[in-house]
Coordinates of N, CA and C in Angstrom, one line a residue:
M1 N 0.1 -28.5 5.0 CA 1.4 -27.7 5.1 C 2.3 -28.5 6.0
E2 N 3.3 -29.1 5.4 CA 4.3 -29.8 6.2 C 5.3 -28.9 6.9
G3 N 5.3 -28.9 8.2 CA 6.3 -28.2 8.9 C 6.3 -26.6 8.7
K4 N 5.2 -26.1 8.2 CA 5.1 -24.7 8.0 C 6.2 -24.1 7.2
S5 N 6.8 -24.9 6.2 CA 7.9 -24.4 5.4 C 7.4 -23.4 4.4
E6 N 6.1 -23.4 4.0 CA 5.6 -22.4 3.1 C 4.2 -22.0 3.5
P7 N 3.7 -20.8 3.1 CA 2.4 -20.4 3.5 C 1.3 -21.4 3.0
D8 N 0.2 -21.4 3.7 CA -0.9 -22.2 3.2 C -1.6 -21.2 2.2
W9 N -1.3 -21.4 0.9 CA -1.7 -20.4 -0.1 C -3.2 -20.5 -0.3
E10 N -3.8 -21.6 -0.1 CA -5.3 -21.7 -0.2 C -5.9 -20.8 0.8
T11 N -5.4 -20.9 2.1 CA -6.0 -20.0 3.1 C -5.7 -18.5 2.8
V12 N -4.5 -18.2 2.4 CA -4.1 -16.8 2.1 C -5.1 -16.3 1.0
Y13 N -5.3 -17.1 0.0 CA -6.2 -16.7 -1.1 C -7.6 -16.6 -0.6
R14 N -8.1 -17.6 0.1 CA -9.5 -17.5 0.5 C -9.8 -16.4 1.5
E15 N -8.8 -16.0 2.3 CA -9.0 -14.9 3.3 C -8.9 -13.6 2.7
N16 N -8.3 -13.5 1.5 CA -8.0 -12.1 0.9 C -8.6 -11.9 -0.4
V17 N -9.0 -12.9 -1.1 CA -9.5 -12.7 -2.5 C -10.6 -11.7 -2.6
V18 N -11.6 -11.7 -1.7 CA -12.7 -10.9 -1.8 C -12.4 -9.4 -1.7
W19 N -11.6 -9.0 -0.7 CA -11.3 -7.6 -0.6 C -10.3 -7.1 -1.8
V20 N -9.4 -8.0 -2.2 CA -8.6 -7.6 -3.3 C -9.4 -7.4 -4.6
Y21 N -10.4 -8.3 -4.8 CA -11.2 -8.2 -6.0 C -12.1 -6.9 -5.9
R22 N -12.7 -6.7 -4.7 CA -13.5 -5.5 -4.6 C -12.7 -4.2 -4.8
L23 N -11.5 -4.2 -4.3 CA -10.6 -3.0 -4.5 C -10.4 -2.8 -6.0
M24 N -10.1 -3.9 -6.7 CA -9.8 -3.8 -8.2 C -11.1 -3.4 -8.9
V25 N -12.3 -3.9 -8.6 CA -13.5 -3.5 -9.2 C -13.7 -2.0 -9.0
K26 N -13.5 -1.5 -7.8 CA -13.6 -0.1 -7.5 C -12.7 0.7 -8.3
K27 N -11.5 0.2 -8.6 CA -10.5 1.0 -9.3 C -10.7 1.0 -10.8
V28 N -11.0 -0.2 -11.4 CA -11.1 -0.3 -12.8 C -12.5 -0.3 -13.3
G29 N -13.5 -0.6 -12.5 CA -14.9 -0.5 -12.9 C -15.4 -1.6 -13.8
N30 N -14.6 -2.6 -14.0 CA -14.9 -3.6 -14.9 C -14.6 -5.0 -14.2
P31 N -15.7 -5.8 -13.9 CA -15.5 -7.0 -13.2 C -14.5 -8.0 -13.9
A32 N -14.5 -8.0 -15.3 CA -13.6 -9.0 -16.0 C -12.1 -8.5 -15.8
D33 N -11.9 -7.2 -15.9 CA -10.5 -6.8 -15.7 C -10.1 -6.9 -14.2
A34 N -11.1 -6.7 -13.3 CA -10.8 -6.9 -11.9 C -10.4 -8.3 -11.6
E35 N -11.1 -9.3 -12.2 CA -10.7 -10.7 -12.0 C -9.3 -10.9 -12.4
D36 N -9.0 -10.5 -13.6 CA -7.6 -10.7 -14.1 C -6.6 -10.0 -13.2
L37 N -6.8 -8.8 -12.8 CA -5.9 -8.1 -11.9 C -5.8 -8.7 -10.6
T38 N -6.9 -9.2 -10.0 CA -6.8 -10.0 -8.8 C -5.9 -11.2 -8.9
G39 N -6.1 -11.9 -10.0 CA -5.2 -13.1 -10.2 C -3.8 -12.7 -10.3
E40 N -3.5 -11.5 -11.0 CA -2.1 -11.0 -11.1 C -1.5 -10.7 -9.7
V41 N -2.3 -10.1 -8.8 CA -1.9 -9.8 -7.5 C -1.4 -11.0 -6.8
F42 N -2.2 -12.1 -6.8 CA -1.9 -13.3 -6.1 C -0.7 -14.0 -6.7
L43 N -0.6 -14.0 -8.0 CA 0.5 -14.6 -8.7 C 1.8 -13.9 -8.4
A44 N 1.7 -12.6 -8.3 CA 2.9 -11.8 -8.0 C 3.3 -12.0 -6.6
A45 N 2.4 -12.2 -5.7 CA 2.7 -12.3 -4.3 C 3.2 -13.7 -3.9
L46 N 2.9 -14.7 -4.7 CA 3.2 -16.1 -4.4 C 4.6 -16.3 -4.0
K47 N 5.6 -15.9 -4.8 CA 7.0 -16.3 -4.5 C 7.6 -15.4 -3.3
P48 N 7.5 -14.1 -3.4 CA 8.2 -13.3 -2.4 C 7.6 -13.3 -1.0
L49 N 6.4 -13.7 -0.8 CA 5.8 -13.6 0.5 C 6.5 -14.6 1.5
R50 N 6.9 -14.0 2.6 CA 7.6 -14.9 3.6 C 6.7 -15.9 4.2
A51 N 7.2 -17.1 4.4 CA 6.5 -18.2 5.0 C 5.9 -17.9 6.4
N52 N 6.7 -17.1 7.1 CA 6.2 -16.9 8.5 C 5.5 -15.5 8.7
A53 N 5.1 -15.0 7.6 CA 4.4 -13.7 7.7 C 3.1 -13.8 8.4
R54 N 2.9 -12.7 9.3 CA 1.6 -12.6 10.0 C 0.5 -12.2 9.1
R55 N -0.7 -12.4 9.5 CA -1.9 -12.0 8.7 C -1.8 -10.6 8.3
E56 N -1.5 -9.7 9.2 CA -1.4 -8.2 8.9 C -0.3 -8.0 7.8
E57 N 0.8 -8.7 7.9 CA 1.9 -8.5 6.9 C 1.4 -9.0 5.6
V58 N 0.7 -10.1 5.5 CA 0.2 -10.7 4.3 C -0.7 -9.7 3.6
R59 N -1.6 -9.1 4.4 CA -2.5 -8.1 3.8 C -1.8 -6.8 3.4
A60 N -0.9 -6.4 4.1 CA -0.1 -5.2 3.7 C 0.7 -5.5 2.5
Y61 N 1.2 -6.7 2.4 CA 2.0 -7.1 1.2 C 1.1 -7.2 0.0
L62 N -0.1 -7.8 0.2 CA -1.1 -7.9 -0.9 C -1.5 -6.5 -1.4
L63 N -1.7 -5.6 -0.4 CA -2.1 -4.2 -0.8 C -1.0 -3.5 -1.6
A64 N 0.2 -3.7 -1.2 CA 1.3 -3.1 -2.0 C 1.4 -3.7 -3.4
T65 N 1.2 -5.0 -3.4 CA 1.3 -5.7 -4.7 C 0.1 -5.2 -5.6
A66 N -1.1 -5.0 -5.0 CA -2.2 -4.5 -5.7 C -1.9 -3.2 -6.3
R67 N -1.3 -2.3 -5.6 CA -0.9 -1.0 -6.1 C 0.0 -1.1 -7.3
T68 N 1.0 -2.0 -7.2 CA 1.9 -2.2 -8.3 C 1.2 -2.8 -9.5
V69 N 0.4 -3.8 -9.3 CA -0.3 -4.4 -10.4 C -1.3 -3.4 -11.1
L70 N -2.0 -2.6 -10.3 CA -2.9 -1.6 -10.8 C -2.1 -0.5 -11.6
A71 N -1.0 -0.1 -11.1 CA -0.2 0.9 -11.8 C 0.3 0.3 -13.1
A72 N 0.7 -0.9 -13.2 CA 1.1 -1.6 -14.4 C -0.1 -1.6 -15.4
H73 N -1.2 -1.9 -14.9 CA -2.4 -2.0 -15.7 C -2.7 -0.6 -16.4
W74 N -2.7 0.4 -15.6 CA -2.9 1.8 -16.1 C -1.8 2.2 -17.1
R75 N -0.6 1.8 -16.8 CA 0.5 2.1 -17.7 C 0.3 1.4 -19.0
R76 N -0.1 0.2 -19.0 CA -0.4 -0.5 -20.3 C -1.5 0.2 -21.0
L77 N -2.5 0.6 -20.3 CA -3.7 1.2 -21.0 C -3.4 2.6 -21.5
F78 N -2.8 3.4 -20.6 CA -2.7 4.9 -20.8 C -1.3 5.4 -20.9
G79 N -0.4 4.6 -20.7 CA 1.0 5.0 -20.9 C 1.6 5.7 -19.7
R80 N 0.8 5.8 -18.6 CA 1.3 6.4 -17.3 C 0.5 5.8 -16.1
E81 N 1.2 5.9 -15.0 CA 0.6 5.5 -13.7 C -0.5 6.5 -13.3
I82 N -1.6 6.0 -12.9 CA -2.7 6.9 -12.4 C -3.3 6.2 -11.2
T83 N -2.6 5.3 -10.5 CA -3.1 4.6 -9.4 C -3.1 5.4 -8.1
T84 N -4.2 5.3 -7.4 CA -4.2 5.8 -6.1 C -5.1 4.9 -5.2
I85 N -4.4 4.3 -4.3 CA -5.1 3.5 -3.3 C -4.8 4.1 -2.0
G86 N -5.7 4.9 -1.5 CA -5.5 5.7 -0.3 C -5.8 4.9 1.0
L87 N -5.5 5.5 2.1 CA -5.8 4.9 3.4 C -7.3 4.7 3.6
D88 N -8.1 5.6 3.1 CA -9.5 5.4 3.3 C -10.1 4.2 2.6
E89 N -9.4 3.8 1.5 CA -9.9 2.6 0.7 C -9.4 1.3 1.4
T90 N -8.4 1.4 2.2 CA -7.9 0.2 2.9 C -8.8 -0.2 4.1
M91 N -9.8 0.7 4.4 CA -10.8 0.4 5.4 C -11.6 -0.8 5.1
E92 N -11.6 -1.2 3.8 CA -12.4 -2.4 3.4 C -11.6 -3.7 3.7
I93 N -10.3 -3.6 4.0 CA -9.5 -4.8 4.2 C -9.6 -5.3 5.6
P94 N -10.1 -6.5 5.7 CA -10.3 -7.1 7.0 C -9.0 -7.4 7.7
D95 N -8.8 -7.0 8.9 CA -7.6 -7.4 9.6 C -7.8 -7.8 11.0
G96 N -9.1 -7.9 11.4 CA -9.4 -8.3 12.7 C -9.5 -7.2 13.7
S97 N -9.0 -6.0 13.4 CA -9.0 -4.9 14.3 C -10.3 -4.1 14.1
P98 N -10.8 -3.5 15.1 CA -12.0 -2.7 15.0 C -11.8 -1.6 14.0
R99 N -12.9 -1.2 13.3 CA -12.8 -0.1 12.3 C -14.2 0.5 12.1
M100 N -14.2 1.7 11.8 CA -15.4 2.4 11.4 C -14.9 3.4 10.3
T101 N -15.9 3.9 9.5 CA -15.5 4.9 8.5 C -15.5 6.2 9.2
N102 N -15.2 7.2 8.5 CA -15.1 8.6 9.0 C -14.1 8.8 10.1
G103 N -13.1 7.9 10.2 CA -12.0 8.0 11.0 C -12.3 7.8 12.5
T104 N -13.5 7.3 12.9 CA -13.8 7.1 14.3 C -12.8 6.1 14.9
T105 N -12.7 4.9 14.3 CA -11.8 3.9 14.7 C -10.9 3.6 13.5
V106 N -9.6 3.7 13.7 CA -8.7 3.5 12.6 C -7.8 2.2 12.9
P107 N -7.6 1.4 11.9 CA -6.8 0.2 12.0 C -5.4 0.6 12.5
A108 N -4.7 -0.4 13.1 CA -3.4 -0.1 13.7 C -2.4 0.3 12.7
T109 N -2.4 -0.2 11.5 CA -1.4 0.2 10.5 C -1.7 1.6 10.0
D110 N -2.9 2.0 9.9 CA -3.3 3.3 9.5 C -2.9 4.3 10.6
R111 N -3.1 3.9 11.9 CA -2.7 4.8 13.0 C -1.2 4.9 13.0
R112 N -0.4 3.9 12.7 CA 1.0 3.9 12.7 C 1.5 4.8 11.6
V113 N 1.0 4.7 10.4 CA 1.3 5.5 9.3 C 1.0 7.0 9.6
A114 N -0.1 7.2 10.2 CA -0.5 8.6 10.5 C 0.4 9.2 11.6
A115 N 0.8 8.4 12.6 CA 1.7 8.8 13.6 C 3.1 9.1 13.0
I116 N 3.6 8.3 12.2 CA 4.9 8.5 11.5 C 4.8 9.8 10.7
L117 N 3.8 9.9 9.9 CA 3.7 11.1 9.0 C 3.6 12.4 9.8
A118 N 2.9 12.3 11.0 CA 2.7 13.5 11.8 C 4.0 14.0 12.4
E119 N 5.0 13.2 12.5 CA 6.3 13.6 13.0 C 7.2 14.3 12.0
L120 N 6.8 14.2 10.7 CA 7.7 14.7 9.6 C 7.4 16.1 9.3
P121 N 8.4 16.8 8.8 CA 8.1 18.2 8.3 C 7.1 18.1 7.1
E122 N 6.4 19.2 6.9 CA 5.4 19.2 5.9 C 5.9 18.7 4.5
R123 N 7.0 19.2 4.0 CA 7.4 18.8 2.7 C 7.8 17.3 2.6
A124 N 8.4 16.8 3.6 CA 8.7 15.4 3.7 C 7.4 14.5 3.7
R125 N 6.5 15.0 4.6 CA 5.2 14.3 4.7 C 4.5 14.3 3.3
R126 N 4.5 15.4 2.7 CA 3.8 15.5 1.4 C 4.4 14.6 0.3
V127 N 5.7 14.6 0.3 CA 6.4 13.7 -0.7 C 6.0 12.2 -0.5
L128 N 6.1 11.8 0.8 CA 5.7 10.4 1.1 C 4.3 10.1 0.8
Q129 N 3.4 11.0 1.1 CA 2.0 10.8 0.7 C 1.8 10.7 -0.8
L130 N 2.4 11.6 -1.5 CA 2.3 11.5 -3.0 C 2.8 10.3 -3.6
R131 N 4.0 9.9 -3.1 CA 4.8 8.8 -3.7 C 4.2 7.4 -3.3
F132 N 3.9 7.3 -2.0 CA 3.5 5.9 -1.5 C 2.1 5.7 -1.2
L133 N 1.4 6.8 -0.9 CA -0.1 6.6 -0.6 C -0.9 6.9 -1.8
E134 N -0.4 7.8 -2.7 CA -1.2 8.2 -3.9 C -0.5 7.7 -5.2
S135 N 0.6 6.9 -5.0 CA 1.3 6.3 -6.2 C 1.7 7.2 -7.3
Y136 N 2.1 8.5 -6.9 CA 2.7 9.4 -7.9 C 4.0 8.9 -8.4
S137 N 4.4 9.1 -9.6 CA 5.7 8.9 -10.1 C 6.6 10.0 -9.5
L138 N 7.9 9.8 -9.6 CA 8.8 10.9 -9.1 C 8.6 12.2 -9.8
Q139 N 8.4 12.1 -11.1 CA 8.2 13.3 -11.9 C 6.9 14.0 -11.6
D140 N 5.8 13.2 -11.4 CA 4.5 13.8 -11.0 C 4.6 14.4 -9.6
A141 N 5.3 13.8 -8.7 CA 5.4 14.4 -7.4 C 6.2 15.7 -7.5
A142 N 7.3 15.7 -8.3 CA 8.1 16.9 -8.4 C 7.2 18.0 -9.0
D143 N 6.4 17.7 -10.0 CA 5.5 18.7 -10.6 C 4.5 19.2 -9.6
E144 N 3.9 18.3 -8.8 CA 2.9 18.7 -7.8 C 3.5 19.6 -6.8
L145 N 4.8 19.4 -6.4 CA 5.4 20.2 -5.4 C 6.1 21.4 -6.0
G146 N 6.2 21.5 -7.3 CA 6.9 22.6 -7.9 C 8.4 22.6 -7.7
V147 N 9.0 21.4 -7.7 CA 10.4 21.3 -7.6 C 11.0 20.4 -8.7
S148 N 12.3 20.4 -8.8 CA 12.9 19.6 -9.9 C 12.8 18.1 -9.5
L149 N 13.0 17.2 -10.5 CA 13.1 15.8 -10.3 C 14.2 15.4 -9.3
A150 N 15.4 16.0 -9.5 CA 16.5 15.8 -8.6 C 16.2 16.2 -7.2
N151 N 15.5 17.3 -7.0 CA 15.1 17.8 -5.7 C 14.1 16.9 -5.0
V152 N 13.1 16.4 -5.8 CA 12.2 15.5 -5.1 C 12.8 14.2 -4.7
K153 N 13.8 13.7 -5.5 CA 14.6 12.5 -5.1 C 15.3 12.7 -3.8
V154 N 15.9 13.9 -3.6 CA 16.6 14.2 -2.3 C 15.6 14.3 -1.2
I155 N 14.5 15.0 -1.4 CA 13.5 15.1 -0.4 C 12.9 13.8 0.0
Q156 N 12.7 12.9 -1.0 CA 12.1 11.6 -0.7 C 13.1 10.8 0.1
H157 N 14.4 10.8 -0.3 CA 15.4 10.1 0.5 C 15.5 10.5 1.9
R158 N 15.5 11.8 2.1 CA 15.5 12.4 3.5 C 14.3 12.0 4.3
A159 N 13.1 12.1 3.6 CA 11.9 11.8 4.2 C 11.8 10.4 4.6
L160 N 12.3 9.5 3.8 CA 12.3 8.0 4.2 C 13.2 7.8 5.4
R161 N 14.3 8.5 5.5 CA 15.2 8.4 6.6 C 14.5 8.9 7.9
L162 N 13.9 10.1 7.8 CA 13.2 10.6 8.9 C 12.0 9.8 9.3
A163 N 11.3 9.2 8.4 CA 10.2 8.3 8.7 C 10.7 7.0 9.4
A164 N 11.8 6.5 9.0 CA 12.4 5.3 9.7 C 12.7 5.7 11.1
Q165 N 13.3 6.8 11.3 CA 13.7 7.3 12.7 C 12.4 7.5 13.5
A166 N 11.4 8.1 12.9 CA 10.1 8.3 13.6 C 9.5 7.0 14.0
A167 N 9.5 6.0 13.1 CA 9.0 4.7 13.3 C 9.7 4.0 14.5
E168 N 11.0 4.2 14.6 CA 11.8 3.6 15.7 C 11.3 4.2 17.0
R169 N 11.2 5.6 17.0 CA 10.8 6.3 18.2 C 9.4 5.8 18.7
I170 N 8.5 5.7 17.7 CA 7.1 5.3 18.0 C 7.1 3.9 18.6
E171 N 7.9 3.0 18.0 CA 8.0 1.6 18.4 C 8.6 1.5 19.8
E172 N 9.6 2.3 20.1 CA 10.2 2.3 21.5 C 9.1 2.8 22.5
Q173 N 8.3 3.7 22.1 CA 7.3 4.3 23.1 C 6.1 3.3 23.3
A174 N 6.0 2.4 22.4 CA 4.8 1.5 22.5 C 5.0 0.4 23.5

């Protein structure tokens, strides 16, 4: 890597391929499809990933990319998104921080998400959980909450604004 102008993709791949593959096998149940989807995740992440991204940021980006790739896979197969990659499943992602199952020790990003969500009103929290942690479409989230599509868009917009404010407050307190 000359002058750190771009990430060392071999290292990024080597450090992350196992957990991405395991996550995909867990979700699709087929090793061959999981291999293909794992490759798609890394190909999709190759260009947009910042050269100066920290290890935690790389893993968070790969997780988000995995959600998107998996959603596209299910959409191709079944015509709709049915992806859910919850916080409990991210416990398998190595990030160097201590972790245990059953919530005894929670990774820093999970703690941060939980702290942000805890500051939100119930409806805002639920919309963000459905949309971003459970990968619901806007329409599916609206159906789950018993509101219109337009209403869920407004709730999501406000929830994101509130979450950003909560994140700033939490960051200032840290």
